[in-house]
């Protein structure tokens, strides 16, 4: 069974600018990486003939053969453990965890081996491994099929953790992740797989950098993954109300781009952090703390957070109550001591 809405296959050609979905951009990035580097291998549950639950690997096995893109048993710990051995022996494995919560059986491998091997060998053995994880909600998935587990990975030293919010970043960041000599956890927002945008395959991205998604002067919204389009929607509504909202796409959860985020918040003096995950001990709370530490004397009001609730992920019929929305973010903006500017 597949959850994909359409065929995502793309042909690998010379660099072009094309409108495509995020799913298609990821597919193109994998195809281009396999084609350009004989050491790249892609594997995971149902990624071969089926093309993955979300069709991200659609057509790769038919095009490149089972030695380059192949199915595995339903054993996440074995998938990551096999990838560790491959990376230790010179390959560049790209593995897919079928759903976010499905990755948890492999968490011991990730923490004990993937993240630590470079440090354990004092850089003598690197770990060029990418772990792709569809994450977050917005698709009406049942329990174990929608989760926001980014804090576990961002808290683990030795891992680079990134999440795209546009098809362009999906392509560019995945290409950068695959060429990295160190392990990358690549979080793909399921809600955005079918969002469309222009992709220039000649554009590169640096891991560990944020980007300004929209300029503004009154308040800065800090978001990543599927929360970035929400932040942009908030900015549109706020503009109609006379407020200029800046949006920063954090992109990299670890390492964190303090320079870009700090400069953005200093320029407006107000900030709201938006994330789907529960707020307690979260990436959102870390962002909030870092902004407080670096921007305190520039702030006109406390930094607010709008997150998921501190409960297990909501079932499909209640999901819309769980996820942050425009009204909740606007309410947070309204609390930012605007009377001080009067």
CSV table of C-alpha atoms in Angstrom, one decimal:
chain,number,residue,atom,x,y,z
A,1,UNK,CA,0.0,0.0,0.0
A,2,UNK,CA,1.3,3.5,-0.8
A,3,UNK,CA,0.4,6.9,0.6
A,4,UNK,CA,1.8,8.7,-2.4
A,5,UNK,CA,-0.6,10.8,-4.5
A,6,UNK,CA,1.3,10.6,-7.8
A,7,UNK,CA,4.4,9.3,-9.5
A,8,UNK,CA,7.4,11.3,-8.4
A,9,UNK,CA,10.0,10.0,-10.8
A,10,UNK,CA,12.3,12.5,-12.5
A,11,UNK,CA,15.0,12.1,-15.1
A,12,UNK,CA,18.5,13.1,-14.1
A,13,UNK,CA,19.7,15.6,-16.7
A,14,UNK,CA,21.8,18.8,-16.8
A,15,UNK,CA,21.0,21.4,-14.2
A,16,UNK,CA,17.5,22.8,-14.9
A,17,UNK,CA,14.9,24.9,-13.1
A,18,UNK,CA,11.7,22.9,-12.8
A,19,UNK,CA,8.5,23.1,-10.8
A,20,UNK,CA,8.1,19.9,-8.8
A,21,UNK,CA,6.8,18.5,-5.5
A,22,UNK,CA,9.1,18.0,-2.5
A,23,UNK,CA,8.7,14.3,-3.1
A,24,UNK,CA,9.9,14.6,-6.7
A,25,UNK,CA,12.8,16.9,-5.5
A,26,UNK,CA,14.0,14.2,-3.1
A,27,UNK,CA,13.6,11.6,-5.7
A,28,UNK,CA,15.7,13.7,-8.1
A,29,UNK,CA,18.4,14.3,-5.4
A,30,UNK,CA,18.7,10.6,-4.8
A,31,UNK,CA,18.9,9.8,-8.5
A,32,UNK,CA,21.5,12.5,-9.1
A,33,UNK,CA,23.6,11.3,-6.1
A,34,UNK,CA,23.5,7.6,-7.3
A,35,UNK,CA,24.4,8.6,-10.8
A,36,UNK,CA,27.3,10.9,-9.8
A,37,UNK,CA,28.9,8.7,-7.1
A,38,UNK,CA,29.3,4.9,-7.4
A,39,UNK,CA,29.6,4.6,-3.6
A,40,UNK,CA,26.0,5.8,-2.9
A,41,UNK,CA,23.5,3.1,-2.1
A,42,UNK,CA,19.9,3.6,-1.1
A,43,UNK,CA,17.9,1.0,0.9
A,44,UNK,CA,15.1,0.5,3.4
A,45,UNK,CA,11.7,-1.1,3.8
A,46,UNK,CA,9.7,-1.2,0.5
A,47,UNK,CA,12.0,1.4,-1.2
A,48,UNK,CA,12.8,-0.9,-4.2
A,49,UNK,CA,10.0,-2.1,-6.5
A,50,UNK,CA,7.3,-0.2,-4.6
A,51,UNK,CA,9.3,3.0,-4.5
A,52,UNK,CA,8.7,3.7,-0.9
A,53,UNK,CA,5.4,4.3,1.0
A,54,UNK,CA,5.6,8.0,-0.1
A,55,UNK,CA,7.1,7.1,-3.5
A,56,UNK,CA,10.3,9.0,-2.7
A,57,UNK,CA,12.5,6.2,-4.3
A,58,UNK,CA,10.1,5.5,-7.2
A,59,UNK,CA,11.9,4.2,-10.2
A,60,UNK,CA,15.4,4.1,-8.7
A,61,UNK,CA,15.7,0.3,-8.6
A,62,UNK,CA,14.4,0.0,-12.2
A,63,UNK,CA,16.9,2.6,-13.4
A,64,UNK,CA,20.0,1.8,-11.3
A,65,UNK,CA,19.5,-1.8,-10.4
A,66,UNK,CA,19.1,-3.7,-7.1
A,67,UNK,CA,22.7,-3.2,-6.1
A,68,UNK,CA,22.1,0.6,-5.8
A,69,UNK,CA,18.5,0.7,-4.4
A,70,UNK,CA,17.1,-2.3,-2.6
A,71,UNK,CA,14.5,-3.5,-0.1
A,72,UNK,CA,15.4,-4.7,3.4
A,73,UNK,CA,13.6,-6.8,6.0
A,74,UNK,CA,11.3,-5.1,8.4
A,75,UNK,CA,14.1,-4.5,10.9
A,76,UNK,CA,15.1,-0.9,11.5
A,77,UNK,CA,18.0,-1.7,13.9
A,78,UNK,CA,19.4,-4.1,11.2
A,79,UNK,CA,19.0,-1.4,8.5
A,80,UNK,CA,21.0,1.1,10.4
A,81,UNK,CA,23.5,-1.4,11.7
A,82,UNK,CA,24.1,-2.6,8.1
A,83,UNK,CA,24.5,1.0,7.0
A,84,UNK,CA,27.2,1.5,9.7
A,85,UNK,CA,29.2,-1.4,8.4
A,86,UNK,CA,28.9,-0.1,4.8
A,87,UNK,CA,30.0,3.4,5.8
A,88,UNK,CA,32.9,2.0,7.7
A,89,UNK,CA,34.0,0.3,4.5
A,90,UNK,CA,33.8,3.2,2.2
A,91,UNK,CA,30.2,3.3,0.9
A,92,UNK,CA,27.8,6.2,1.3
A,93,UNK,CA,24.5,4.6,2.5
A,94,UNK,CA,21.2,6.5,2.4
A,95,UNK,CA,18.6,4.6,4.5
A,96,UNK,CA,14.9,5.3,4.8
A,97,UNK,CA,13.0,4.8,8.0
A,98,UNK,CA,9.5,4.3,6.7
A,99,UNK,CA,7.8,6.5,9.4
A,100,UNK,CA,9.2,8.6,12.2
A,101,UNK,CA,8.2,6.4,15.1
A,102,UNK,CA,9.3,3.3,13.1
A,103,UNK,CA,12.9,4.7,13.5
A,104,UNK,CA,12.9,4.3,17.3
A,105,UNK,CA,13.9,0.5,17.2
A,106,UNK,CA,17.1,1.8,15.5
A,107,UNK,CA,17.7,4.5,18.0
A,108,UNK,CA,20.4,2.6,20.0
A,109,UNK,CA,22.4,2.1,16.8
A,110,UNK,CA,22.1,5.8,16.0
A,111,UNK,CA,23.2,7.0,19.4
A,112,UNK,CA,25.8,4.3,20.2
A,113,UNK,CA,27.4,3.9,16.8
A,114,UNK,CA,26.4,6.3,14.1
A,115,UNK,CA,26.9,9.4,16.3
A,116,UNK,CA,29.9,8.3,18.2
A,117,UNK,CA,32.2,6.4,15.8
A,118,UNK,CA,34.0,9.5,14.5
A,119,UNK,CA,34.7,10.7,18.1
A,120,UNK,CA,35.6,7.2,19.3
A,121,UNK,CA,38.3,7.0,16.6
A,122,UNK,CA,39.4,10.6,16.9
A,123,UNK,CA,38.4,11.2,13.3
A,124,UNK,CA,40.2,8.2,12.0
A,125,UNK,CA,37.0,6.6,10.8
A,126,UNK,CA,34.2,8.8,9.5
A,127,UNK,CA,30.5,7.9,9.0
A,128,UNK,CA,29.2,9.2,5.7
A,129,UNK,CA,25.6,8.0,6.4
A,130,UNK,CA,22.2,9.7,5.8
A,131,UNK,CA,19.2,8.5,7.7
A,132,UNK,CA,16.0,9.8,6.0
A,133,UNK,CA,13.0,10.0,8.3
A,134,UNK,CA,9.5,11.2,7.2
A,135,UNK,CA,8.3,13.1,10.3
A,136,UNK,CA,5.5,15.2,11.7
A,137,UNK,CA,1.8,15.2,11.1
A,138,UNK,CA,-0.7,16.8,8.9
A,139,UNK,CA,-1.6,13.7,6.9
A,140,UNK,CA,-4.1,12.1,9.3
A,141,UNK,CA,-1.8,9.2,10.1
A,142,UNK,CA,-2.6,6.8,12.9
A,143,UNK,CA,-0.5,6.1,16.0
A,144,UNK,CA,3.2,5.4,15.2
A,145,UNK,CA,2.8,6.9,11.8
A,146,UNK,CA,2.9,10.6,12.9
A,147,UNK,CA,5.5,11.8,15.4
A,148,UNK,CA,7.9,14.6,16.0
A,149,UNK,CA,11.0,13.0,17.4
A,150,UNK,CA,13.6,15.6,16.3
A,151,UNK,CA,14.6,16.5,19.8
A,152,UNK,CA,16.1,13.0,20.4
A,153,UNK,CA,18.4,13.4,17.4
A,154,UNK,CA,19.3,17.1,17.9
A,155,UNK,CA,20.2,16.3,21.5
A,156,UNK,CA,22.7,13.6,20.4
A,157,UNK,CA,26.3,15.0,19.8
A,158,UNK,CA,27.8,13.8,16.6
A,159,UNK,CA,24.7,14.1,14.4
A,160,UNK,CA,23.8,16.8,11.9
A,161,UNK,CA,20.0,17.2,11.9
A,162,UNK,CA,18.3,19.1,9.1
A,163,UNK,CA,14.7,19.5,7.9
A,164,UNK,CA,13.7,21.2,4.5
A,165,UNK,CA,10.6,23.2,4.1
A,166,UNK,CA,10.7,23.7,0.3
A,167,UNK,CA,11.3,21.5,-2.7
A,168,UNK,CA,14.5,23.5,-3.4
A,169,UNK,CA,15.9,22.9,0.0
A,170,UNK,CA,14.8,19.3,-0.1
A,171,UNK,CA,17.0,18.8,-3.2
A,172,UNK,CA,19.9,20.9,-2.2
A,173,UNK,CA,20.1,19.8,1.4
A,174,UNK,CA,19.8,16.1,0.6
A,175,UNK,CA,22.6,16.4,-2.0
A,176,UNK,CA,24.7,18.2,0.7
A,177,UNK,CA,23.9,15.5,3.3
A,178,UNK,CA,24.9,12.7,1.0
A,179,UNK,CA,28.3,14.3,0.3
A,180,UNK,CA,28.9,15.0,4.0
A,181,UNK,CA,31.7,12.9,5.6
A,182,UNK,CA,29.7,12.7,8.8
A,183,UNK,CA,26.2,11.3,9.7
A,184,UNK,CA,23.1,13.3,8.9
A,185,UNK,CA,19.6,12.7,10.1
A,186,UNK,CA,17.4,14.1,7.3
A,187,UNK,CA,13.9,14.9,8.6
A,188,UNK,CA,11.3,15.1,5.8
A,189,UNK,CA,8.0,16.8,6.7
A,190,UNK,CA,5.3,14.4,5.5
A,191,UNK,CA,2.8,17.2,5.2
A,192,UNK,CA,4.9,18.9,2.6
A,193,UNK,CA,5.7,16.0,0.3
A,194,UNK,CA,3.2,17.2,-2.2
A,195,UNK,CA,3.9,20.9,-1.9
A,196,UNK,CA,5.2,22.4,-5.2
A,197,UNK,CA,7.9,24.9,-5.9
A,198,UNK,CA,10.7,25.7,-8.3
A,199,UNK,CA,13.9,23.6,-8.0
A,200,UNK,CA,17.2,24.6,-9.5
A,201,UNK,CA,19.5,21.6,-9.4
A,202,UNK,CA,22.6,23.8,-9.7
A,203,UNK,CA,21.8,25.4,-6.4
A,204,UNK,CA,23.8,24.1,-3.4
A,205,UNK,CA,23.1,24.4,0.3
A,206,UNK,CA,25.4,24.5,3.3
A,207,UNK,CA,24.5,22.2,6.2
A,208,UNK,CA,24.2,24.1,9.4
A,209,UNK,CA,22.7,27.3,8.0
A,210,UNK,CA,19.3,29.0,8.4
A,211,UNK,CA,17.7,31.2,5.8
A,212,UNK,CA,15.5,34.3,5.8
A,213,UNK,CA,12.2,33.1,4.2
A,214,UNK,CA,10.5,36.5,4.4
A,215,UNK,CA,11.7,40.0,5.5
A,216,UNK,CA,9.9,41.9,8.2
A,217,UNK,CA,10.5,44.6,10.8
A,218,UNK,CA,8.1,44.1,13.7
A,219,UNK,CA,8.4,40.5,14.8
A,220,UNK,CA,10.5,37.4,13.9
A,221,UNK,CA,8.9,33.9,13.5
A,222,UNK,CA,11.4,31.1,13.9
A,223,UNK,CA,10.3,27.8,12.4
A,224,UNK,CA,11.4,24.6,10.6
A,225,UNK,CA,9.9,21.9,8.5
A,226,UNK,CA,6.2,22.1,8.0
A,227,UNK,CA,5.9,25.0,10.4
A,228,UNK,CA,7.6,27.3,7.9
A,229,UNK,CA,4.6,27.5,5.5
A,230,UNK,CA,2.4,28.1,8.5
A,231,UNK,CA,4.7,31.0,9.5
A,232,UNK,CA,4.5,32.5,6.0
A,233,UNK,CA,0.6,32.2,6.2
A,234,UNK,CA,0.7,34.1,9.5
A,235,UNK,CA,2.9,36.8,8.0
A,236,UNK,CA,0.3,37.3,5.2
A,237,UNK,CA,-2.5,37.6,7.7
A,238,UNK,CA,-0.5,39.9,10.0
A,239,UNK,CA,0.4,42.1,7.0
A,240,UNK,CA,-3.3,42.7,6.4
A,241,UNK,CA,-3.5,43.9,10.0
A,242,UNK,CA,-0.6,46.3,9.6
A,243,UNK,CA,2.3,44.2,11.1
A,244,UNK,CA,5.5,43.4,9.3
A,245,UNK,CA,6.5,39.8,10.1
A,246,UNK,CA,9.9,38.3,9.4
A,247,UNK,CA,10.1,34.5,8.9
A,248,UNK,CA,13.3,32.6,9.5
A,249,UNK,CA,13.5,29.0,8.3
A,250,UNK,CA,15.9,27.4,10.8
A,251,UNK,CA,16.5,24.4,8.5
A,252,UNK,CA,19.4,23.1,10.6
A,253,UNK,CA,18.5,21.9,14.1
A,254,UNK,CA,22.1,20.8,14.8
A,255,UNK,CA,24.4,22.5,14.3
A,256,UNK,CA,22.3,25.6,14.9
A,257,UNK,CA,22.9,28.8,13.0
A,258,UNK,CA,23.0,31.3,15.9
A,259,UNK,CA,24.4,34.1,13.7
A,260,UNK,CA,21.5,34.3,11.3
A,261,UNK,CA,18.8,33.7,14.0
A,262,UNK,CA,20.4,36.2,16.4
A,263,UNK,CA,20.7,38.9,13.8
A,264,UNK,CA,17.1,38.4,12.7
A,265,UNK,CA,15.7,38.7,16.2
A,266,UNK,CA,17.9,41.7,17.0
A,267,UNK,CA,16.5,43.5,14.0
A,268,UNK,CA,12.8,43.2,15.2
A,269,UNK,CA,13.1,42.9,19.0
A,270,UNK,CA,10.3,40.3,19.2
A,271,UNK,CA,10.3,36.6,18.4
A,272,UNK,CA,7.9,33.6,18.3
A,273,UNK,CA,9.1,30.0,17.9
A,274,UNK,CA,6.8,27.6,16.0
A,275,UNK,CA,7.1,23.8,16.0
A,276,UNK,CA,4.7,20.8,15.9
A,277,UNK,CA,6.5,18.8,18.6
A,278,UNK,CA,5.5,19.0,22.3
A,279,UNK,CA,7.0,22.1,23.8
A,280,UNK,CA,8.6,20.5,27.0
A,281,UNK,CA,12.3,19.9,26.6
A,282,UNK,CA,12.1,20.5,22.9
A,283,UNK,CA,14.0,22.0,20.0
A,284,UNK,CA,11.6,24.9,20.3
A,285,UNK,CA,12.6,25.4,23.9
A,286,UNK,CA,16.3,25.3,23.0
A,287,UNK,CA,15.8,27.9,20.3
A,288,UNK,CA,13.9,30.0,22.8
A,289,UNK,CA,16.7,29.8,25.3
A,290,UNK,CA,19.4,30.6,22.8
A,291,UNK,CA,17.6,33.7,21.6
A,292,UNK,CA,17.1,34.8,25.2
A,293,UNK,CA,20.8,34.4,26.0
A,294,UNK,CA,22.0,36.2,22.9
A,295,UNK,CA,19.4,38.9,22.4
A,296,UNK,CA,18.1,39.8,25.9
A,297,UNK,CA,19.0,43.5,25.7
A,298,UNK,CA,17.4,43.8,22.3
A,299,UNK,CA,14.1,42.2,23.2
A,300,UNK,CA,10.9,44.3,23.7
A,301,UNK,CA,9.0,41.3,25.0
A,302,UNK,CA,9.6,37.7,26.1
A,303,UNK,CA,10.2,35.1,23.4
A,304,UNK,CA,7.0,33.1,22.9
A,305,UNK,CA,6.6,29.5,21.7
A,306,UNK,CA,3.7,27.9,19.8
A,307,UNK,CA,4.1,24.1,19.8
A,308,UNK,CA,2.2,20.8,19.9
A,309,UNK,CA,0.8,19.9,23.3
A,310,UNK,CA,2.6,17.7,25.9
A,311,UNK,CA,0.6,14.6,25.0
A,312,UNK,CA,1.1,11.7,22.7
A,313,UNK,CA,0.4,12.6,19.1
A,314,UNK,CA,-3.3,13.3,18.5
A,315,UNK,CA,-5.3,10.7,16.4
A,316,UNK,CA,-6.5,11.8,13.0
A,317,UNK,CA,-9.8,13.3,14.0
A,318,UNK,CA,-8.2,15.5,16.6
A,319,UNK,CA,-5.0,16.4,14.7
A,320,UNK,CA,-6.2,19.8,13.7
A,321,UNK,CA,-6.5,20.7,17.4
A,322,UNK,CA,-3.0,19.5,18.2
A,323,UNK,CA,-1.0,21.2,15.4
A,324,UNK,CA,-0.1,24.9,15.7
A,325,UNK,CA,-2.3,27.1,13.5
A,326,UNK,CA,-2.5,30.7,12.3
A,327,UNK,CA,-4.8,31.8,15.1
A,328,UNK,CA,-2.5,30.3,17.9
A,329,UNK,CA,0.5,32.1,16.4
A,330,UNK,CA,-1.3,35.4,16.0
A,331,UNK,CA,-2.4,35.1,19.6
A,332,UNK,CA,1.2,34.7,20.6
A,333,UNK,CA,2.2,37.7,18.6
A,334,UNK,CA,-0.5,39.8,20.3
A,335,UNK,CA,1.1,39.2,23.7
A,336,UNK,CA,4.4,40.8,22.7
A,337,UNK,CA,4.0,44.1,24.6
A,338,UNK,CA,3.0,46.2,21.6
A,339,UNK,CA,1.9,49.0,23.9
A,340,UNK,CA,5.6,49.6,24.7
A,341,UNK,CA,5.9,51.1,21.2
A,342,UNK,CA,3.0,53.6,21.7
